[in-house]
Amino acid sequence: LKLEAAAGAATVRQLDADGALCCLSGRSGQWHVHRATVLLGRSSATKGSVDVDLSLGSSGAPAAKVCRRQAMLSLLPDGTFAVENLGRRPLHVDGEPLARFRSAPLAHLSLLEAGGVQLLFLVNTDAVARALRRSARLAA
């Protein structure tokens, strides 16, 4: 338990230093998310790019089963995160299938799986709180 706590603290410090709201971490890489809404999928020359390209640095076979526009990750106004499955292929959140065009809440340490690619979702609560305060000031 102490090791997990230390690893979690180190990750939050790293995210905070980078100014990231959250992080998606998997075998093929780690993506720091700096915006309130990002698109996950596979980039292609004909269909354009995505914010989190799950085909980069992977072994190839599993990422080919990820849709070009697989999911949308969003920071909600209440400070929580949600994911919407945009792809034809299944998306799993914590082992539960998420149907196309359906959304599910994402908690810290949620597991996302798309086309054999597994991603651990990590939240930087300090950065989220700062972003919400900034948004409230802009709206006022």
CSV table of N, CA and C in Angstrom, one decimal:
chain,number,residue,atom,x,y,z
A,1,LEU,N,0.8,-1.2,0.0
A,1,LEU,CA,0.0,0.0,0.0
A,1,LEU,C,0.9,1.3,0.0
A,2,LYS,N,2.0,1.2,0.7
A,2,LYS,CA,2.9,2.4,0.8
A,2,LYS,C,3.5,2.6,-0.6
A,3,LEU,N,3.8,1.5,-1.3
A,3,LEU,CA,4.4,1.7,-2.7
A,3,LEU,C,3.4,2.3,-3.6
A,4,GLU,N,2.1,1.9,-3.6
A,4,GLU,CA,1.1,2.4,-4.4
A,4,GLU,C,0.9,3.9,-4.1
A,5,ALA,N,0.9,4.3,-2.9
A,5,ALA,CA,0.7,5.7,-2.5
A,5,ALA,C,1.9,6.5,-3.0
A,6,ALA,N,3.1,6.0,-2.9
A,6,ALA,CA,4.3,6.7,-3.3
A,6,ALA,C,4.2,6.9,-4.9
A,7,ALA,N,3.8,5.8,-5.6
A,7,ALA,CA,3.7,5.9,-7.0
A,7,ALA,C,2.7,6.9,-7.4
A,8,GLY,N,1.5,6.9,-6.8
A,8,GLY,CA,0.5,7.8,-7.1
A,8,GLY,C,0.9,9.2,-6.8
A,9,ALA,N,1.6,9.5,-5.7
A,9,ALA,CA,2.0,10.8,-5.4
A,9,ALA,C,3.0,11.3,-6.5
A,10,ALA,N,3.9,10.4,-6.9
A,10,ALA,CA,4.9,10.8,-7.9
A,10,ALA,C,4.2,11.1,-9.2
A,11,THR,N,3.2,10.3,-9.6
A,11,THR,CA,2.5,10.6,-10.8
A,11,THR,C,1.8,11.9,-10.8
A,12,VAL,N,1.1,12.2,-9.6
A,12,VAL,CA,0.4,13.5,-9.5
A,12,VAL,C,1.4,14.7,-9.6
A,13,ARG,N,2.6,14.5,-9.0
A,13,ARG,CA,3.6,15.6,-9.1
A,13,ARG,C,4.0,15.8,-10.5
A,14,GLN,N,4.2,14.7,-11.2
A,14,GLN,CA,4.6,14.8,-12.6
A,14,GLN,C,3.5,15.4,-13.5
A,15,LEU,N,2.3,15.1,-13.3
A,15,LEU,CA,1.1,15.7,-14.0
A,15,LEU,C,1.0,17.2,-13.7
A,16,ASP,N,1.2,17.5,-12.4
A,16,ASP,CA,1.1,18.9,-12.0
A,16,ASP,C,2.2,19.7,-12.6
A,17,ALA,N,3.4,19.2,-12.6
A,17,ALA,CA,4.6,19.9,-13.2
A,17,ALA,C,4.3,20.2,-14.7
A,18,ASP,N,3.6,19.2,-15.4
A,18,ASP,CA,3.3,19.4,-16.8
A,18,ASP,C,2.0,20.2,-17.0
A,19,GLY,N,1.3,20.5,-16.0
A,19,GLY,CA,0.0,21.2,-16.1
A,19,GLY,C,-1.1,20.4,-16.7
A,20,ALA,N,-1.0,19.1,-16.6
A,20,ALA,CA,-2.0,18.2,-17.2
A,20,ALA,C,-3.2,18.0,-16.2
A,21,LEU,N,-4.4,18.0,-16.8
A,21,LEU,CA,-5.6,17.7,-16.0
A,21,LEU,C,-5.7,16.2,-15.6
A,22,CYS,N,-5.3,15.4,-16.6
A,22,CYS,CA,-5.3,13.9,-16.3
A,22,CYS,C,-4.3,13.3,-17.2
A,23,CYS,N,-4.3,12.0,-17.1
A,23,CYS,CA,-3.3,11.2,-17.9
A,23,CYS,C,-3.9,9.8,-18.3
A,24,LEU,N,-3.7,9.4,-19.4
A,24,LEU,CA,-4.0,8.0,-19.9
A,24,LEU,C,-2.7,7.3,-20.0
A,25,SER,N,-2.6,6.2,-19.3
A,25,SER,CA,-1.3,5.5,-19.3
A,25,SER,C,-1.5,4.0,-19.7
A,26,GLY,N,-0.7,3.6,-20.7
A,26,GLY,CA,-0.8,2.2,-21.2
A,26,GLY,C,0.5,1.7,-21.6
A,27,ARG,N,0.5,0.5,-22.1
A,27,ARG,CA,1.8,-0.2,-22.5
A,27,ARG,C,2.5,0.6,-23.6
A,28,SER,N,1.8,1.2,-24.5
A,28,SER,CA,2.4,1.8,-25.6
A,28,SER,C,2.7,3.3,-25.4
A,29,GLY,N,2.4,3.8,-24.2
A,29,GLY,CA,2.7,5.2,-23.9
A,29,GLY,C,1.9,5.8,-22.8
A,30,GLN,N,2.2,7.1,-22.6
A,30,GLN,CA,1.4,7.9,-21.6
A,30,GLN,C,1.1,9.2,-22.3
A,31,TRP,N,-0.2,9.6,-22.1
A,31,TRP,CA,-0.7,10.8,-22.7
A,31,TRP,C,-1.2,11.7,-21.6
A,32,HIS,N,-0.6,12.9,-21.6
A,32,HIS,CA,-1.0,13.9,-20.6
A,32,HIS,C,-2.1,14.8,-21.3
A,33,VAL,N,-3.2,15.0,-20.7
A,33,VAL,CA,-4.3,15.7,-21.2
A,33,VAL,C,-4.4,17.1,-20.6
A,34,HIS,N,-4.3,18.1,-21.5
A,34,HIS,CA,-4.3,19.5,-21.0
A,34,HIS,C,-5.5,20.2,-21.3
A,35,ARG,N,-6.4,19.7,-22.1
A,35,ARG,CA,-7.7,20.3,-22.5
A,35,ARG,C,-8.9,19.6,-21.9
A,36,ALA,N,-10.0,20.3,-21.9
A,36,ALA,CA,-11.2,19.8,-21.2
A,36,ALA,C,-11.9,18.7,-22.1
A,37,THR,N,-11.6,18.7,-23.4
A,37,THR,CA,-12.2,17.6,-24.3
A,37,THR,C,-11.1,17.2,-25.2
A,38,VAL,N,-10.9,15.8,-25.3
A,38,VAL,CA,-10.0,15.3,-26.2
A,38,VAL,C,-10.6,14.1,-26.9
A,39,LEU,N,-10.1,13.8,-28.2
A,39,LEU,CA,-10.6,12.7,-29.0
A,39,LEU,C,-9.5,11.6,-28.9
A,40,LEU,N,-10.0,10.4,-28.7
A,40,LEU,CA,-9.1,9.2,-28.6
A,40,LEU,C,-9.4,8.4,-29.9
A,41,GLY,N,-8.3,7.8,-30.5
A,41,GLY,CA,-8.5,6.9,-31.6
A,41,GLY,C,-7.2,6.7,-32.3
A,42,ARG,N,-7.3,6.5,-33.7
A,42,ARG,CA,-6.1,6.3,-34.5
A,42,ARG,C,-6.1,7.4,-35.6
A,43,SER,N,-5.0,8.1,-35.7
A,43,SER,CA,-4.8,9.1,-36.8
A,43,SER,C,-4.6,8.4,-38.1
A,44,SER,N,-5.1,9.0,-39.2
A,44,SER,CA,-4.9,8.5,-40.5
A,44,SER,C,-4.8,9.6,-41.5
A,45,ALA,N,-4.1,9.3,-42.6
A,45,ALA,CA,-3.9,10.4,-43.6
A,45,ALA,C,-5.2,10.8,-44.2
A,46,THR,N,-6.2,9.9,-44.4
A,46,THR,CA,-7.4,10.3,-45.0
A,46,THR,C,-8.5,10.9,-44.0
A,47,LYS,N,-8.5,10.4,-42.8
A,47,LYS,CA,-9.5,10.8,-41.8
A,47,LYS,C,-9.0,11.9,-40.8
A,48,GLY,N,-7.7,12.3,-40.9
A,48,GLY,CA,-7.2,13.3,-40.0
A,48,GLY,C,-6.6,12.7,-38.7
A,49,SER,N,-6.3,13.7,-37.8
A,49,SER,CA,-5.6,13.3,-36.6
A,49,SER,C,-6.6,13.3,-35.4
A,50,VAL,N,-6.1,12.7,-34.3
A,50,VAL,CA,-6.8,12.6,-33.1
A,50,VAL,C,-5.9,13.2,-32.0
A,51,ASP,N,-6.5,13.6,-30.9
A,51,ASP,CA,-5.6,14.1,-29.8
A,51,ASP,C,-4.8,13.1,-29.1
A,52,VAL,N,-5.4,11.9,-28.9
A,52,VAL,CA,-4.7,10.8,-28.3
A,52,VAL,C,-4.6,9.7,-29.3
A,53,ASP,N,-3.5,9.5,-30.0
A,53,ASP,CA,-3.3,8.5,-31.0
A,53,ASP,C,-2.9,7.2,-30.4
A,54,LEU,N,-3.8,6.3,-30.4
A,54,LEU,CA,-3.5,5.0,-29.7
A,54,LEU,C,-2.7,4.0,-30.6
A,55,SER,N,-2.4,4.4,-31.9
A,55,SER,CA,-1.7,3.6,-32.8
A,55,SER,C,-0.2,3.8,-32.7
A,56,LEU,N,0.2,5.0,-32.1
A,56,LEU,CA,1.6,5.3,-32.0
A,56,LEU,C,2.4,4.5,-31.0
A,57,GLY,N,3.5,3.9,-31.4
A,57,GLY,CA,4.3,3.2,-30.5
A,57,GLY,C,3.8,1.8,-30.0
A,58,SER,N,2.7,1.4,-30.6
A,58,SER,CA,2.1,0.1,-30.1
A,58,SER,C,2.7,-1.0,-30.9
A,59,SER,N,2.4,-2.2,-30.5
A,59,SER,CA,2.9,-3.4,-31.3
A,59,SER,C,2.2,-3.6,-32.6
A,60,GLY,N,1.1,-2.9,-32.8
A,60,GLY,CA,0.4,-2.9,-34.1
A,60,GLY,C,-0.9,-3.6,-34.1
A,61,ALA,N,-0.9,-4.9,-33.9
A,61,ALA,CA,-2.1,-5.7,-34.0
A,61,ALA,C,-3.3,-5.1,-33.2
A,62,PRO,N,-3.2,-5.0,-31.9
A,62,PRO,CA,-4.3,-4.5,-31.1
A,62,PRO,C,-4.8,-3.1,-31.5
A,63,ALA,N,-3.9,-2.2,-31.8
A,63,ALA,CA,-4.3,-0.8,-32.2
A,63,ALA,C,-5.1,-0.8,-33.5
A,64,ALA,N,-4.9,-1.7,-34.4
A,64,ALA,CA,-5.6,-1.8,-35.6
A,64,ALA,C,-7.1,-2.0,-35.4
A,65,LYS,N,-7.5,-2.5,-34.2
A,65,LYS,CA,-8.9,-2.7,-33.8
A,65,LYS,C,-9.5,-1.5,-33.1
A,66,VAL,N,-8.7,-0.4,-33.0
A,66,VAL,CA,-9.2,0.8,-32.4
A,66,VAL,C,-9.8,1.7,-33.5
A,67,CYS,N,-11.0,2.2,-33.3
A,67,CYS,CA,-11.6,3.0,-34.4
A,67,CYS,C,-10.8,4.3,-34.5
A,68,ARG,N,-10.9,4.9,-35.7
A,68,ARG,CA,-10.2,6.2,-35.9
A,68,ARG,C,-10.7,7.3,-34.9
A,69,ARG,N,-12.0,7.3,-34.7
A,69,ARG,CA,-12.7,8.2,-33.7
A,69,ARG,C,-13.3,7.3,-32.7
A,70,GLN,N,-12.6,6.8,-31.8
A,70,GLN,CA,-13.1,5.8,-30.8
A,70,GLN,C,-13.8,6.4,-29.7
A,71,ALA,N,-13.3,7.4,-29.1
A,71,ALA,CA,-14.0,8.0,-27.9
A,71,ALA,C,-13.7,9.4,-27.7
A,72,MET,N,-14.6,10.1,-26.9
A,72,MET,CA,-14.3,11.5,-26.5
A,72,MET,C,-14.3,11.5,-25.0
A,73,LEU,N,-13.2,12.1,-24.5
A,73,LEU,CA,-12.9,12.2,-23.1
A,73,LEU,C,-13.2,13.7,-22.7
A,74,SER,N,-14.1,13.9,-21.7
A,74,SER,CA,-14.5,15.3,-21.4
A,74,SER,C,-14.4,15.5,-19.9
A,75,LEU,N,-14.0,16.7,-19.5
A,75,LEU,CA,-14.1,17.3,-18.2
A,75,LEU,C,-15.4,18.0,-18.1
A,76,LEU,N,-16.2,17.6,-17.1
A,76,LEU,CA,-17.6,18.1,-17.0
A,76,LEU,C,-17.5,19.3,-16.1
A,77,PRO,N,-18.5,20.2,-16.1
A,77,PRO,CA,-18.5,21.4,-15.3
A,77,PRO,C,-18.4,21.2,-13.8
A,78,ASP,N,-18.8,20.0,-13.3
A,78,ASP,CA,-18.7,19.7,-11.9
A,78,ASP,C,-17.4,19.1,-11.5
A,79,GLY,N,-16.4,19.0,-12.4
A,79,GLY,CA,-15.1,18.6,-12.1
A,79,GLY,C,-14.9,17.1,-12.3
A,80,THR,N,-15.9,16.4,-12.7
A,80,THR,CA,-15.7,15.0,-13.0
A,80,THR,C,-15.4,14.8,-14.5
A,81,PHE,N,-15.0,13.6,-14.8
A,81,PHE,CA,-14.7,13.2,-16.2
A,81,PHE,C,-15.7,12.2,-16.7
A,82,ALA,N,-15.9,12.2,-18.0
A,82,ALA,CA,-16.8,11.2,-18.6
A,82,ALA,C,-16.2,10.8,-20.0
A,83,VAL,N,-16.5,9.6,-20.4
A,83,VAL,CA,-16.0,9.2,-21.7
A,83,VAL,C,-17.3,8.8,-22.5
A,84,GLU,N,-17.3,9.1,-23.8
A,84,GLU,CA,-18.3,8.7,-24.7
A,84,GLU,C,-17.8,7.8,-25.8
A,85,ASN,N,-18.4,6.7,-26.0
A,85,ASN,CA,-17.9,5.8,-27.1
A,85,ASN,C,-18.5,6.3,-28.4
A,86,LEU,N,-17.6,6.7,-29.3
A,86,LEU,CA,-18.0,7.2,-30.6
A,86,LEU,C,-17.8,6.2,-31.7
A,87,GLY,N,-17.1,5.1,-31.4
A,87,GLY,CA,-16.7,4.1,-32.4
A,87,GLY,C,-17.7,3.0,-32.6
A,88,ARG,N,-17.5,2.3,-33.7
A,88,ARG,CA,-18.3,1.1,-33.9
A,88,ARG,C,-17.9,-0.1,-33.1
A,89,ARG,N,-16.6,-0.1,-32.7
A,89,ARG,CA,-16.1,-1.2,-31.9
A,89,ARG,C,-16.3,-0.9,-30.4
A,90,PRO,N,-16.3,-2.0,-29.7
A,90,PRO,CA,-16.7,-1.8,-28.2
A,90,PRO,C,-15.6,-1.0,-27.5
A,91,LEU,N,-16.1,-0.3,-26.5
A,91,LEU,CA,-15.2,0.4,-25.5
A,91,LEU,C,-15.6,-0.1,-24.2
A,92,HIS,N,-14.7,-0.5,-23.3
A,92,HIS,CA,-15.0,-1.0,-22.0
A,92,HIS,C,-14.4,0.0,-21.0
A,93,VAL,N,-15.3,0.3,-19.9
A,93,VAL,CA,-14.9,1.1,-18.8
A,93,VAL,C,-15.0,0.2,-17.6
A,94,ASP,N,-13.8,0.0,-16.9
A,94,ASP,CA,-13.8,-0.9,-15.7
A,94,ASP,C,-14.4,-2.2,-16.0
A,95,GLY,N,-14.2,-2.7,-17.2
A,95,GLY,CA,-14.7,-4.1,-17.6
A,95,GLY,C,-16.1,-4.1,-18.1
A,96,GLU,N,-16.8,-3.0,-18.0
A,96,GLU,CA,-18.2,-2.9,-18.5
A,96,GLU,C,-18.2,-2.4,-19.9
A,97,PRO,N,-19.0,-3.1,-20.8
A,97,PRO,CA,-19.0,-2.5,-22.2
A,97,PRO,C,-19.9,-1.2,-22.2
A,98,LEU,N,-19.4,-0.3,-23.1
A,98,LEU,CA,-20.1,0.9,-23.3
A,98,LEU,C,-20.5,1.0,-24.7
A,99,ALA,N,-21.9,1.1,-24.9
A,99,ALA,CA,-22.4,1.0,-26.3
A,99,ALA,C,-22.1,2.3,-27.0
A,100,ARG,N,-22.2,2.3,-28.3
A,100,ARG,CA,-21.9,3.4,-29.2
A,100,ARG,C,-22.8,4.6,-28.8
A,101,PHE,N,-22.2,5.8,-28.7
A,101,PHE,CA,-22.9,7.0,-28.4
A,101,PHE,C,-23.4,7.1,-27.0
A,102,ARG,N,-22.9,6.2,-26.1
A,102,ARG,CA,-23.3,6.2,-24.7
A,102,ARG,C,-22.1,6.8,-23.9
A,103,SER,N,-22.3,7.4,-22.8
A,103,SER,CA,-21.3,7.9,-21.9
A,103,SER,C,-21.3,7.2,-20.6
A,104,ALA,N,-20.1,7.3,-20.0
A,104,ALA,CA,-19.9,6.7,-18.6
A,104,ALA,C,-19.0,7.6,-17.8
A,105,PRO,N,-19.2,7.7,-16.5
A,105,PRO,CA,-18.3,8.5,-15.7
A,105,PRO,C,-16.9,7.8,-15.6
A,106,LEU,N,-15.9,8.6,-15.5
A,106,LEU,CA,-14.5,8.1,-15.3
A,106,LEU,C,-14.0,8.6,-13.9
A,107,ALA,N,-13.7,7.6,-13.1
A,107,ALA,CA,-13.1,8.0,-11.8
A,107,ALA,C,-11.5,7.8,-11.9
A,108,HIS,N,-10.8,8.4,-10.9
A,108,HIS,CA,-9.4,8.2,-10.9
A,108,HIS,C,-9.1,6.7,-10.8
A,109,LEU,N,-8.2,6.2,-11.6
A,109,LEU,CA,-7.8,4.8,-11.7
A,109,LEU,C,-8.8,3.9,-12.4
A,110,SER,N,-9.7,4.5,-13.2
A,110,SER,CA,-10.5,3.7,-14.1
A,110,SER,C,-9.7,3.1,-15.2
A,111,LEU,N,-10.2,1.9,-15.7
A,111,LEU,CA,-9.5,1.2,-16.8
A,111,LEU,C,-10.4,1.3,-18.0
A,112,LEU,N,-9.8,1.9,-19.1
A,112,LEU,CA,-10.4,1.9,-20.4
A,112,LEU,C,-9.8,0.8,-21.3
A,113,GLU,N,-10.6,0.2,-22.1
A,113,GLU,CA,-10.1,-0.8,-23.0
A,113,GLU,C,-10.8,-0.6,-24.4
A,114,ALA,N,-10.0,-0.4,-25.4
A,114,ALA,CA,-10.5,-0.3,-26.8
A,114,ALA,C,-9.7,-1.1,-27.7
A,115,GLY,N,-10.2,-2.1,-28.4
A,115,GLY,CA,-9.5,-2.8,-29.4
A,115,GLY,C,-8.3,-3.5,-28.9
A,116,GLY,N,-8.3,-3.9,-27.6
A,116,GLY,CA,-7.2,-4.6,-27.0
A,116,GLY,C,-6.1,-3.7,-26.4
A,117,VAL,N,-6.3,-2.4,-26.5
A,117,VAL,CA,-5.5,-1.4,-25.9
A,117,VAL,C,-6.1,-1.0,-24.6
A,118,GLN,N,-5.3,-1.2,-23.5
A,118,GLN,CA,-5.8,-0.9,-22.1
A,118,GLN,C,-5.1,0.4,-21.7
A,119,LEU,N,-5.9,1.3,-21.1
A,119,LEU,CA,-5.4,2.5,-20.6
A,119,LEU,C,-5.9,2.8,-19.1
A,120,LEU,N,-5.0,3.2,-18.3
A,120,LEU,CA,-5.3,3.5,-16.9
A,120,LEU,C,-5.5,5.0,-16.9
A,121,PHE,N,-6.6,5.5,-16.3
A,121,PHE,CA,-7.0,6.9,-16.3
A,121,PHE,C,-6.6,7.5,-14.9
A,122,LEU,N,-5.8,8.5,-14.9
A,122,LEU,CA,-5.3,9.1,-13.7
A,122,LEU,C,-5.7,10.6,-13.7
A,123,VAL,N,-6.3,11.1,-12.6
A,123,VAL,CA,-6.8,12.5,-12.5
A,123,VAL,C,-5.8,13.3,-11.6
A,124,ASN,N,-5.5,14.5,-12.1
A,124,ASN,CA,-4.8,15.5,-11.3
A,124,ASN,C,-5.8,16.4,-10.7
A,125,THR,N,-6.3,16.1,-9.5
A,125,THR,CA,-7.4,16.9,-8.9
A,125,THR,C,-7.0,18.4,-8.7
A,126,ASP,N,-5.7,18.6,-8.4
A,126,ASP,CA,-5.3,20.0,-8.2
A,126,ASP,C,-5.5,20.8,-9.5
A,127,ALA,N,-5.1,20.3,-10.6
A,127,ALA,CA,-5.2,20.9,-11.9
A,127,ALA,C,-6.6,21.1,-12.3
A,128,VAL,N,-7.4,20.1,-12.0
A,128,VAL,CA,-8.9,20.2,-12.3
A,128,VAL,C,-9.5,21.3,-11.5
A,129,ALA,N,-9.2,21.4,-10.2
A,129,ALA,CA,-9.7,22.5,-9.4
A,129,ALA,C,-9.3,23.9,-9.9
A,130,ARG,N,-8.0,24.0,-10.3
A,130,ARG,CA,-7.6,25.3,-10.9
A,130,ARG,C,-8.3,25.6,-12.2
A,131,ALA,N,-8.5,24.6,-13.0
A,131,ALA,CA,-9.3,24.9,-14.3
A,131,ALA,C,-10.7,25.3,-14.0
A,132,LEU,N,-11.3,24.7,-13.0
A,132,LEU,CA,-12.7,25.1,-12.7
A,132,LEU,C,-12.8,26.5,-12.1
A,133,ARG,N,-11.8,26.8,-11.3
A,133,ARG,CA,-11.8,28.2,-10.8
A,133,ARG,C,-11.6,29.2,-11.9
A,134,ARG,N,-10.7,28.9,-12.8
A,134,ARG,CA,-10.4,29.8,-14.0
A,134,ARG,C,-11.7,29.9,-14.8
A,135,SER,N,-12.4,28.8,-15.1
A,135,SER,CA,-13.6,28.9,-15.9
A,135,SER,C,-14.7,29.7,-15.2
A,136,ALA,N,-14.8,29.6,-13.8
A,136,ALA,CA,-15.8,30.3,-13.1
A,136,ALA,C,-15.5,31.8,-13.2
A,137,ARG,N,-14.2,32.2,-13.1
A,137,ARG,CA,-13.8,33.6,-13.2
A,137,ARG,C,-14.2,34.2,-14.6
A,138,LEU,N,-13.9,33.4,-15.6
A,138,LEU,CA,-14.2,33.8,-17.0
A,138,LEU,C,-15.7,34.0,-17.2
A,139,ALA,N,-16.5,33.1,-16.6
A,139,ALA,CA,-18.0,33.1,-16.8
A,139,ALA,C,-18.6,34.3,-16.0
A,140,ALA,N,-17.9,34.8,-15.0
A,140,ALA,CA,-18.5,35.8,-14.1
A,140,ALA,C,-18.4,37.2,-14.8
